[in-house]
mmCIF file of C-alpha atoms in Angstrom:
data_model
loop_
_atom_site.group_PDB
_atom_site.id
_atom_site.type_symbol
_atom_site.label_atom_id
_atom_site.label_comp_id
_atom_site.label_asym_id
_atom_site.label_seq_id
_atom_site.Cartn_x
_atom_site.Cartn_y
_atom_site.Cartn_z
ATOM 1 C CA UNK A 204 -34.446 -37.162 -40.889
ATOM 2 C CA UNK A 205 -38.092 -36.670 -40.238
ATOM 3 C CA UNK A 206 -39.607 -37.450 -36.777
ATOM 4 C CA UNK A 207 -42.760 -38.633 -36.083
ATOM 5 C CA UNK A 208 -43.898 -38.557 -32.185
ATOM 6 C CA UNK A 209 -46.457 -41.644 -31.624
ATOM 7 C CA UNK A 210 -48.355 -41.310 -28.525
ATOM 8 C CA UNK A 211 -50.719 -44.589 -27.435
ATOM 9 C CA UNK A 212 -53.137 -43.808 -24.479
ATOM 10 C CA UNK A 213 -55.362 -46.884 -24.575
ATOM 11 C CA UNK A 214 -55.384 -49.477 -21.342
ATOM 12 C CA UNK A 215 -55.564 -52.007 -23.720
ATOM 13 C CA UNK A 216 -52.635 -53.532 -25.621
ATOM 14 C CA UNK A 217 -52.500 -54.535 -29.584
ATOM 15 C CA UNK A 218 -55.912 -56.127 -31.000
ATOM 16 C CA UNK A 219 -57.804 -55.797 -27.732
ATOM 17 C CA UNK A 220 -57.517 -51.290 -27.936
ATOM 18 C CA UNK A 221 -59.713 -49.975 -30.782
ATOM 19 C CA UNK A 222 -56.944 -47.084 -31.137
ATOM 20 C CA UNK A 223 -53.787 -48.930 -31.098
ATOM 21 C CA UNK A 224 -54.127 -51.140 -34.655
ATOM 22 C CA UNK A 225 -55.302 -47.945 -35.926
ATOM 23 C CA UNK A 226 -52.325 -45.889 -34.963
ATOM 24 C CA UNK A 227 -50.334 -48.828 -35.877
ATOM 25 C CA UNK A 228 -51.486 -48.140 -39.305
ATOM 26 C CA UNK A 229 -50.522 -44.914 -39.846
ATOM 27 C CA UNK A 230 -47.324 -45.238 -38.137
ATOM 28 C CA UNK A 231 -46.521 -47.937 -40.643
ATOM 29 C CA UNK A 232 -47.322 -46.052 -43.699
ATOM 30 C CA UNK A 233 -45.750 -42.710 -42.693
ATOM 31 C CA UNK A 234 -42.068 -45.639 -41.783
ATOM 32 C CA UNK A 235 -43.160 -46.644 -45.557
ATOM 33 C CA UNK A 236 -42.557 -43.266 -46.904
ATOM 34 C CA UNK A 237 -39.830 -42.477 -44.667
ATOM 35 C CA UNK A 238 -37.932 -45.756 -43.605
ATOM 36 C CA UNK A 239 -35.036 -43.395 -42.402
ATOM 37 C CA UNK A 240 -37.246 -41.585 -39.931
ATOM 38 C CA UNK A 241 -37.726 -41.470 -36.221
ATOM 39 C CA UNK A 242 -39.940 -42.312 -34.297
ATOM 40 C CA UNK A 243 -40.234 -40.947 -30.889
ATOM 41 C CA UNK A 244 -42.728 -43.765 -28.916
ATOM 42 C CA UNK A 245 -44.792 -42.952 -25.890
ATOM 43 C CA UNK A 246 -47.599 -45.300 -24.576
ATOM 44 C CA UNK A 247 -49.043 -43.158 -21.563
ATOM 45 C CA UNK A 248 -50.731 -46.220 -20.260
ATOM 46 C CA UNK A 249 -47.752 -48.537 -19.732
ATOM 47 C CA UNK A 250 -45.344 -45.453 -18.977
ATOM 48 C CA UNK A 251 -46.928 -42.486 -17.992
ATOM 49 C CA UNK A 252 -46.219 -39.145 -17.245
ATOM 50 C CA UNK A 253 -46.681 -36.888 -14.492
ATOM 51 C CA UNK A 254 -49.277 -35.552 -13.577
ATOM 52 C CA UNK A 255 -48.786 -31.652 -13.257
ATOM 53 C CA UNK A 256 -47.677 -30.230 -9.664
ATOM 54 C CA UNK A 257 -47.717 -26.955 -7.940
ATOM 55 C CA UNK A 258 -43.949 -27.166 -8.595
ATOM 56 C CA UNK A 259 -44.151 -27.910 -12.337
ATOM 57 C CA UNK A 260 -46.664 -25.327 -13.028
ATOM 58 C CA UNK A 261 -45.153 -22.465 -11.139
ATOM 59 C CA UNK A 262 -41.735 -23.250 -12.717
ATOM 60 C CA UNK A 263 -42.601 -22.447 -16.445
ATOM 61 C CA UNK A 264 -44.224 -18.845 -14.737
ATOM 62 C CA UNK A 265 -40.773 -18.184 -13.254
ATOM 63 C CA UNK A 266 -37.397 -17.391 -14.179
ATOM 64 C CA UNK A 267 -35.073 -20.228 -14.255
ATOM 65 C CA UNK A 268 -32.758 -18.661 -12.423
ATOM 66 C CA UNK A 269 -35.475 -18.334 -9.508
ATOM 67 C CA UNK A 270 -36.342 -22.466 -9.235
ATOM 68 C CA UNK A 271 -36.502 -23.945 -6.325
ATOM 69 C CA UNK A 272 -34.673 -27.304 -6.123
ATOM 70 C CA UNK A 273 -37.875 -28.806 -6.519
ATOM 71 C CA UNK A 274 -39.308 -26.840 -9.325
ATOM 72 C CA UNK A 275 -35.988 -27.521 -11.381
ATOM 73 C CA UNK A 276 -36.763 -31.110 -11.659
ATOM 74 C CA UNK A 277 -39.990 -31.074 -11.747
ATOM 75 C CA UNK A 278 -39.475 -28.302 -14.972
ATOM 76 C CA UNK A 279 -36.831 -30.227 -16.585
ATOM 77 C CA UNK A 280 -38.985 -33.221 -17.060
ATOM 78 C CA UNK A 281 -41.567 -31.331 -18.457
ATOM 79 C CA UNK A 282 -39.048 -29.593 -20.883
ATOM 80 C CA UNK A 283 -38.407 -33.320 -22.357
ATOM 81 C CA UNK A 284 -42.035 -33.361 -23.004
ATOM 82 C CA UNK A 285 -42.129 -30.592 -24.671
ATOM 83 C CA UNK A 286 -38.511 -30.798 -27.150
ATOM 84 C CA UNK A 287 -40.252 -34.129 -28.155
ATOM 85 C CA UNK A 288 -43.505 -31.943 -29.418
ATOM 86 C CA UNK A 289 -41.167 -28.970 -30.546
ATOM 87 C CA UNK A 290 -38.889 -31.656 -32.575
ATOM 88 C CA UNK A 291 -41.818 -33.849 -33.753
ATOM 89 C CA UNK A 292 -42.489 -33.626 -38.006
ATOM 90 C CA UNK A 293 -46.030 -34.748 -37.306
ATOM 91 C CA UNK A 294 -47.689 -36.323 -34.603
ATOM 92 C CA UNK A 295 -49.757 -39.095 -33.885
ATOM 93 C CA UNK A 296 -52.337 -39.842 -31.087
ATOM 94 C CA UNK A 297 -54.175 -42.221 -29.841
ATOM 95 C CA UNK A 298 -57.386 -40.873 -27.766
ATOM 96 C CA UNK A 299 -59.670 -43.503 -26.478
ATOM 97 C CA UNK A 300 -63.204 -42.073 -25.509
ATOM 98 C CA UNK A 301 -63.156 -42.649 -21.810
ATOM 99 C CA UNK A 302 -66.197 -41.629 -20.155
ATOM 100 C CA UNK A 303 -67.193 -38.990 -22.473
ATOM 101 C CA UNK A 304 -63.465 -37.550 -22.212
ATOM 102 C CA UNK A 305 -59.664 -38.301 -22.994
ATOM 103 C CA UNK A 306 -57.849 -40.792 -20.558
ATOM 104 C CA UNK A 307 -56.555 -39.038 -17.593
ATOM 105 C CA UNK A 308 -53.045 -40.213 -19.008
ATOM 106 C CA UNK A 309 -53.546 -37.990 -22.361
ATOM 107 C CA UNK A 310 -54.648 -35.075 -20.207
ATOM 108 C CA UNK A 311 -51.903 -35.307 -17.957
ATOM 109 C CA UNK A 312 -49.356 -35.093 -21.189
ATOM 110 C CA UNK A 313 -51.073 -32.332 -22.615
ATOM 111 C CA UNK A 314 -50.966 -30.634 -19.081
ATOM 112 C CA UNK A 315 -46.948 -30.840 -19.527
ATOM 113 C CA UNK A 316 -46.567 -29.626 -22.865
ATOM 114 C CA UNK A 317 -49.174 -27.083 -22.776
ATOM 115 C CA UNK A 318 -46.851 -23.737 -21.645
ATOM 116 C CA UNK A 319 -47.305 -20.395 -22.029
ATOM 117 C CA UNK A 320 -45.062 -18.098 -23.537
ATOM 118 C CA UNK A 321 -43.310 -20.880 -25.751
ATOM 119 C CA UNK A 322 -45.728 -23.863 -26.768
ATOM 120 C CA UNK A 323 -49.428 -21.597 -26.269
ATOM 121 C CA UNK A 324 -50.429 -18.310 -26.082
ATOM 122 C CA UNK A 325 -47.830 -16.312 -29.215
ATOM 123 C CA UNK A 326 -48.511 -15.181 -32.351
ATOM 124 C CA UNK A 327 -45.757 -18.110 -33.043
ATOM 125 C CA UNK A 328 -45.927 -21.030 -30.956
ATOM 126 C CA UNK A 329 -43.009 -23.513 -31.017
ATOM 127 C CA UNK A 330 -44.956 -26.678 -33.036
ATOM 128 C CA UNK A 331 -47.429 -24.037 -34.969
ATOM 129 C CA UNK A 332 -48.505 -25.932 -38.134
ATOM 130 C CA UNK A 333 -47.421 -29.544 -37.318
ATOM 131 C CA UNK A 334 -49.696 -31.952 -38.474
ATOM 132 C CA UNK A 335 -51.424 -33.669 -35.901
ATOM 133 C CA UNK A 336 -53.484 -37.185 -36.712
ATOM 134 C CA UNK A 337 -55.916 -38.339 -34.121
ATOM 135 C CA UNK A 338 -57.411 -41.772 -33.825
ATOM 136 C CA UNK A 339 -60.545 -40.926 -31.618
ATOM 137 C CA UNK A 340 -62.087 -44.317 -30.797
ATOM 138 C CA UNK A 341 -65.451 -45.084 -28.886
ATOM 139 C CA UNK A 342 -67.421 -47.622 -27.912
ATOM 140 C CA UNK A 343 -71.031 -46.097 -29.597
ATOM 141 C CA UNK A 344 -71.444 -43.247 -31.898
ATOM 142 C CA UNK A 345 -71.822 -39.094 -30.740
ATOM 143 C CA UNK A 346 -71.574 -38.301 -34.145
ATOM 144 C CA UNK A 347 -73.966 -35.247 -35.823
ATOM 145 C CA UNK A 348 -77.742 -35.550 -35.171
ATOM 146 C CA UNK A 349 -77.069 -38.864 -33.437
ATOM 147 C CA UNK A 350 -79.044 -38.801 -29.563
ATOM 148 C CA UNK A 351 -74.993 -38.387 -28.104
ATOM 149 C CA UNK A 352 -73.916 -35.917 -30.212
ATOM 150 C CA UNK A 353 -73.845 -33.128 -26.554
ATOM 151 C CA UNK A 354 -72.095 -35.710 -24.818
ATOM 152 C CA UNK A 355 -69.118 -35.933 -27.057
ATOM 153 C CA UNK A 356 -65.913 -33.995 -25.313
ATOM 154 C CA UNK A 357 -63.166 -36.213 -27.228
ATOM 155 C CA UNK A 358 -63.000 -34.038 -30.414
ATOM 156 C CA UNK A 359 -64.239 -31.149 -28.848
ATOM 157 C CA UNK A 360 -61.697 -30.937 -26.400
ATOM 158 C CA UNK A 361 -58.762 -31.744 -28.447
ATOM 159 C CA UNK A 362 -59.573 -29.049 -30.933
ATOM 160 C CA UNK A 363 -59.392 -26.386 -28.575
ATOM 161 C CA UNK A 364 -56.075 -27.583 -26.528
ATOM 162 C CA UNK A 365 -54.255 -29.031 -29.615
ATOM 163 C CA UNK A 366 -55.758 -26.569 -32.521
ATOM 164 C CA UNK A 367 -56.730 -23.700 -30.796
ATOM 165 C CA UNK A 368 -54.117 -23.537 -28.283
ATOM 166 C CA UNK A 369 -51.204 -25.472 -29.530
ATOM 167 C CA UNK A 370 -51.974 -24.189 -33.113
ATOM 168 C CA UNK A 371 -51.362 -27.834 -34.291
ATOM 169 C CA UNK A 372 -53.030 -29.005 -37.968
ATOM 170 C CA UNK A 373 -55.311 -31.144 -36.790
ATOM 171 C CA UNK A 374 -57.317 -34.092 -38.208
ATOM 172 C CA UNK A 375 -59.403 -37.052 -36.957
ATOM 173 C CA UNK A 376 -60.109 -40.686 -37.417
ATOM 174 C CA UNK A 377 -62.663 -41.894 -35.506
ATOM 175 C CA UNK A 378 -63.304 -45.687 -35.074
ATOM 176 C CA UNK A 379 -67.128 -45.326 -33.479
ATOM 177 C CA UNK A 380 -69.749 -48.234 -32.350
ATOM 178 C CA UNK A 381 -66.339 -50.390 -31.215
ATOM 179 C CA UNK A 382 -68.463 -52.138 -27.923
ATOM 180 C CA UNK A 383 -71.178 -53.432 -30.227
ATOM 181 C CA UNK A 384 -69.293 -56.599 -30.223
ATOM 182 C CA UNK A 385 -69.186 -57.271 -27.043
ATOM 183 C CA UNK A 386 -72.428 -55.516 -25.468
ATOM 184 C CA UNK A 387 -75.641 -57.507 -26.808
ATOM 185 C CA UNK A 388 -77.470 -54.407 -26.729
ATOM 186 C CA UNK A 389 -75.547 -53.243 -29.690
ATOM 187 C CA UNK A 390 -75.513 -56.293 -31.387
ATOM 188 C CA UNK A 391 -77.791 -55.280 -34.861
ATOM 189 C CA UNK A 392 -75.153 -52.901 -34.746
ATOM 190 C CA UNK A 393 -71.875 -54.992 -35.865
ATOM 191 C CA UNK A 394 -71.836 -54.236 -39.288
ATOM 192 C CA UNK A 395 -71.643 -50.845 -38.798
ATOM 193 C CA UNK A 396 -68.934 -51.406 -36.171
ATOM 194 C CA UNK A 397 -66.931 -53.475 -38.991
ATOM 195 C CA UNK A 398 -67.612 -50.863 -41.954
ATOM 196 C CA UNK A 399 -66.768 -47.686 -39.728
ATOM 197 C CA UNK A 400 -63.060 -50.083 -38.255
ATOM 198 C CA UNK A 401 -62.239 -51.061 -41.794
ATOM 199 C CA UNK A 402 -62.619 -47.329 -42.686
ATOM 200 C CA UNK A 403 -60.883 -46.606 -39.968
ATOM 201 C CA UNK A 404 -57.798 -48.646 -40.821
ATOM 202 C CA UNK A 405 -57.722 -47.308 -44.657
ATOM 203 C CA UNK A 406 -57.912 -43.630 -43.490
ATOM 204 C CA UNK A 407 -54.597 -44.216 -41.378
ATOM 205 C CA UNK A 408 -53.028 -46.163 -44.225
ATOM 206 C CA UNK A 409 -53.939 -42.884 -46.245
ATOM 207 C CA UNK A 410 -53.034 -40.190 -44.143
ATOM 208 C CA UNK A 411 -49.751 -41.760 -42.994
ATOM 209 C CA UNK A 412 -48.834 -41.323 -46.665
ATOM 210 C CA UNK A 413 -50.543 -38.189 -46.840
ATOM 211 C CA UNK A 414 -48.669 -36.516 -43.815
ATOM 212 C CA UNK A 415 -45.613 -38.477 -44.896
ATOM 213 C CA UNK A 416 -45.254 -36.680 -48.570
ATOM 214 C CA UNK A 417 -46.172 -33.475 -46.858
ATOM 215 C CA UNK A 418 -43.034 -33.489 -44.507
ATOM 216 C CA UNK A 419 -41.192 -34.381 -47.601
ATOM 217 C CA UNK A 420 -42.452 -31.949 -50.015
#
């Protein structure tokens, strides 16, 4: 059966996130295409991971046979992390723009799963070529030749850990202007808000399908 692994890093839950009714989307087109499938759910807000310790890090740089107590369990939770990626058909995220950057709970995932020798850094990776669907959502717009553009680390960062590094297929959908509702300073901007959501919410409905008929081709 195909897999899907769905992770949600927004603070906010259902309507209130700008990422999670997207995500929602394509999650419910890829189930559409393959009502069989599993899912594999994460929300890194509500549940998250660890951060990465001294113990962790040093483990996957070290013969098993060589772990400490301590870096044996910190490893082996890690290793979960990282058969869910290795496992996963496609993958979904959702990656709020906090602060010009990923939530700390996104990093601290990518952190785990990033390892050399197995996940990064071969000519082979373990998930090489598994689509990966991003909803990047933020509150005003950094997009091309807009005054913000520099200040935009979201995409920029997740192509070179989940791309570059990971070797992952990677694609975007990115919800932009999403505090113009509630910030009267962006208030003329609304409509553009609604158009770029909307869009938002078809382009998941799309790719889920998309992704979907590629895992089953």
């Amino acid at each position: 059966m195909a897999t899907l692994l769905h992770l949600d890093s927004s603070v906010f839950s259902g309507s209130a996130s700008s990422s999670r009714p997207v995500t929602e989307a394509f999650r419910k087109a890829w189930l559409e295409q393959h009502p069989e499938g599993t899912v594999v759910y994460r929300d890194l807000a509500a549940d998250p991971v660890p951060h990465i310790t001294a113990d962790a890090h040093l483990a996957g740089f070290t013969a098993p046979d060589d772990h400490t107590p301590e870096q044996s369990a910190a490893f082996s939770a890690r290793v979960r992390l990282i058969e869910e990626l290795e496992s996963a058909d496609a993958i979904l995220i959702g990656a709020p723009m906090y602060n010009f950057s990923i939530p700390s709970t996104l990093k601290a995932w990518l952190d785990n799963v990033i390892l050399f020798g197995r996940t990064a850094g071969v000519d082979a990776p373990a998930a090489k070529g598994t689509p990966v669907t991003v909803v990047a959502s933020r509150g005003g717009s950094y997009a091309p030749g807009t005054p913000r553009e520099g200040m935009e680390y979201v995409q920029n960062f997740l192509g070179a850990t989940l791309r570059d590094t990971l070797q992952l297929d990677l694609d975007f959908i990115v919800p932009e202007l999403t505090m113009a509702p509630t910030n009267p300073a962006m208030s003329e901007l609304i409509p553009l808000f609604e158009a770029s959501r909307e869009k938002a919410l078809q382009d998941a409905q799309v790719k889920g399908k998309a992704v979907a008929a590629r895992i089953s081709a």
